[in-house]
Amino acid sequence: MKDWEYNELFDAIQETYEELLDENRGNRYAIAKLADEFDNLGKIEDLIVDTAIGEITISHDKAFIGHIEGITKRLSMFNQQEVVGSLTLEEIKDLQDRINKVVEGLKNIEVEYNPSAE
């Protein structure tokens, strides 16, 4: 991870999400905007971004099917070997725990099929 520290990226995503919510456009807009703003930062960074956005998503009552499917697919492909050397063992364990929590949470969230609904 060349431009971000592990926790720094999680914090930046959460802070940006809260700022976007202050614009009163709703959580669906904020999540979509996050995905756009933190896109293509790097392979490991993108995994962290998906995890952080997934954590935000599962904190709501329902989520758009596209977000659920996209995040679940990408996180399900996580291979710890890909992050060895870039993250500490503690960070790898934390990331794996977070990914598991997100994937399980997305299985249980109410699905919204209308992309513009709030």
Short mmCIF file of C-alpha atoms in Angstrom, two decimals:
data_model
loop_
_atom_site.label_atom_id
_atom_site.label_comp_id
_atom_site.label_asym_id
_atom_site.label_seq_id
_atom_site.Cartn_x
_atom_site.Cartn_y
_atom_site.Cartn_z
CA MET A 1 0.00 0.00 0.00
CA LYS A 2 1.88 2.97 -1.27
CA ASP A 3 -0.31 5.96 -0.39
CA TRP A 4 -2.31 4.76 2.61
CA GLU A 5 -1.81 3.12 5.97
CA TYR A 6 -4.29 0.35 6.78
CA ASN A 7 -6.33 2.14 9.47
CA GLU A 8 -5.91 5.49 7.75
CA LEU A 9 -7.86 4.24 4.74
CA PHE A 10 -10.71 2.87 6.87
CA ASP A 11 -10.85 6.21 8.73
CA ALA A 12 -10.80 8.26 5.52
CA ILE A 13 -13.69 6.26 4.07
CA GLN A 14 -15.76 6.66 7.25
CA GLU A 15 -15.05 10.40 7.42
CA THR A 16 -15.91 10.89 3.75
CA TYR A 17 -19.13 8.91 4.21
CA GLU A 18 -20.17 11.13 7.12
CA GLU A 19 -19.40 14.26 5.08
CA LEU A 20 -21.47 12.94 2.17
CA LEU A 21 -24.38 12.22 4.51
CA ASP A 22 -24.29 15.84 5.61
CA GLU A 23 -25.24 16.79 2.05
CA ASN A 24 -28.71 15.31 2.81
CA ARG A 25 -28.83 13.03 -0.21
CA GLY A 26 -29.19 9.83 1.78
CA ASN A 27 -27.04 6.84 2.52
CA ARG A 28 -27.45 5.18 -0.88
CA TYR A 29 -25.99 8.24 -2.60
CA ALA A 30 -23.18 8.45 -0.04
CA ILE A 31 -22.24 4.79 -0.53
CA ALA A 32 -22.25 5.10 -4.33
CA LYS A 33 -20.16 8.27 -4.14
CA LEU A 34 -17.68 6.54 -1.81
CA ALA A 35 -17.24 3.71 -4.27
CA ASP A 36 -16.53 6.27 -6.98
CA GLU A 37 -14.15 8.43 -4.93
CA PHE A 38 -12.10 5.51 -3.60
CA ASP A 39 -11.98 3.50 -6.83
CA ASN A 40 -8.82 1.94 -8.29
CA LEU A 41 -6.41 2.88 -5.52
CA GLY A 42 -4.58 -0.42 -5.82
CA LYS A 43 -5.41 -4.09 -5.35
CA ILE A 44 -5.07 -4.15 -1.56
CA GLU A 45 -6.56 -0.71 -1.14
CA ASP A 46 -9.59 -1.70 -3.22
CA LEU A 47 -10.11 -4.71 -0.96
CA ILE A 48 -10.05 -2.43 2.08
CA VAL A 49 -12.43 0.01 0.37
CA ASP A 50 -14.91 -2.79 -0.37
CA THR A 51 -14.65 -3.97 3.23
CA ALA A 52 -15.20 -0.48 4.65
CA ILE A 53 -18.14 0.22 2.32
CA GLY A 54 -19.54 -3.20 3.21
CA GLU A 55 -19.34 -2.33 6.91
CA ILE A 56 -21.26 0.87 6.25
CA THR A 57 -23.79 -0.98 4.09
CA ILE A 58 -24.60 -3.62 6.72
CA SER A 59 -25.21 -0.89 9.28
CA HIS A 60 -28.41 0.00 7.37
CA ASP A 61 -31.74 -1.83 7.17
CA LYS A 62 -31.50 -2.55 3.46
CA ALA A 63 -29.15 -2.17 0.53
CA PHE A 64 -29.27 -2.10 -3.25
CA ILE A 65 -28.78 -5.54 -4.80
CA GLY A 66 -25.95 -4.25 -7.01
CA HIS A 67 -23.92 -3.15 -3.99
CA ILE A 68 -24.59 -6.43 -2.19
CA GLU A 69 -23.61 -8.59 -5.14
CA GLY A 70 -20.54 -6.56 -6.10
CA ILE A 71 -19.08 -6.34 -2.61
CA THR A 72 -19.85 -9.99 -1.83
CA LYS A 73 -18.23 -11.18 -5.05
CA ARG A 74 -15.05 -9.17 -4.60
CA LEU A 75 -14.63 -9.96 -0.90
CA SER A 76 -15.30 -13.66 -1.45
CA MET A 77 -12.22 -13.77 -3.68
CA PHE A 78 -9.94 -12.56 -0.86
CA ASN A 79 -6.69 -14.50 -0.67
CA GLN A 80 -4.52 -13.75 2.36
CA GLN A 81 -1.36 -14.49 0.39
CA GLU A 82 -2.03 -11.42 -1.75
CA VAL A 83 -1.62 -9.08 1.23
CA VAL A 84 1.34 -10.75 2.95
CA GLY A 85 4.21 -8.31 2.95
CA SER A 86 1.93 -5.32 2.47
CA LEU A 87 -0.05 -5.67 5.70
CA THR A 88 1.08 -6.77 9.14
CA LEU A 89 -0.15 -10.08 10.55
CA GLU A 90 -2.43 -8.13 12.89
CA GLU A 91 -3.87 -6.14 9.96
CA ILE A 92 -4.38 -9.32 7.93
CA LYS A 93 -6.28 -10.92 10.83
CA ASP A 94 -8.36 -7.77 11.30
CA LEU A 95 -9.13 -7.57 7.59
CA GLN A 96 -10.15 -11.24 7.45
CA ASP A 97 -12.45 -10.75 10.45
CA ARG A 98 -13.99 -7.65 8.89
CA ILE A 99 -14.48 -9.38 5.54
CA ASN A 100 -16.20 -12.34 7.21
CA LYS A 101 -18.49 -9.99 9.13
CA VAL A 102 -19.39 -8.06 5.97
CA VAL A 103 -20.07 -11.15 3.85
CA GLU A 104 -22.29 -12.64 6.56
CA GLY A 105 -24.02 -9.30 7.14
CA LEU A 106 -24.77 -8.88 3.46
CA LYS A 107 -26.46 -12.28 3.42
CA ASN A 108 -28.90 -11.06 6.05
CA ILE A 109 -29.64 -7.53 4.89
CA GLU A 110 -32.93 -6.68 3.22
CA VAL A 111 -32.45 -6.41 -0.53
CA GLU A 112 -33.60 -3.30 -2.40
CA TYR A 113 -34.01 -3.69 -6.16
CA ASN A 114 -34.69 -0.06 -7.03
CA PRO A 115 -31.33 1.71 -7.44
CA SER A 116 -32.77 5.13 -6.67
CA ALA A 117 -34.80 4.24 -3.56
CA GLU A 118 -33.73 5.49 -0.14
#
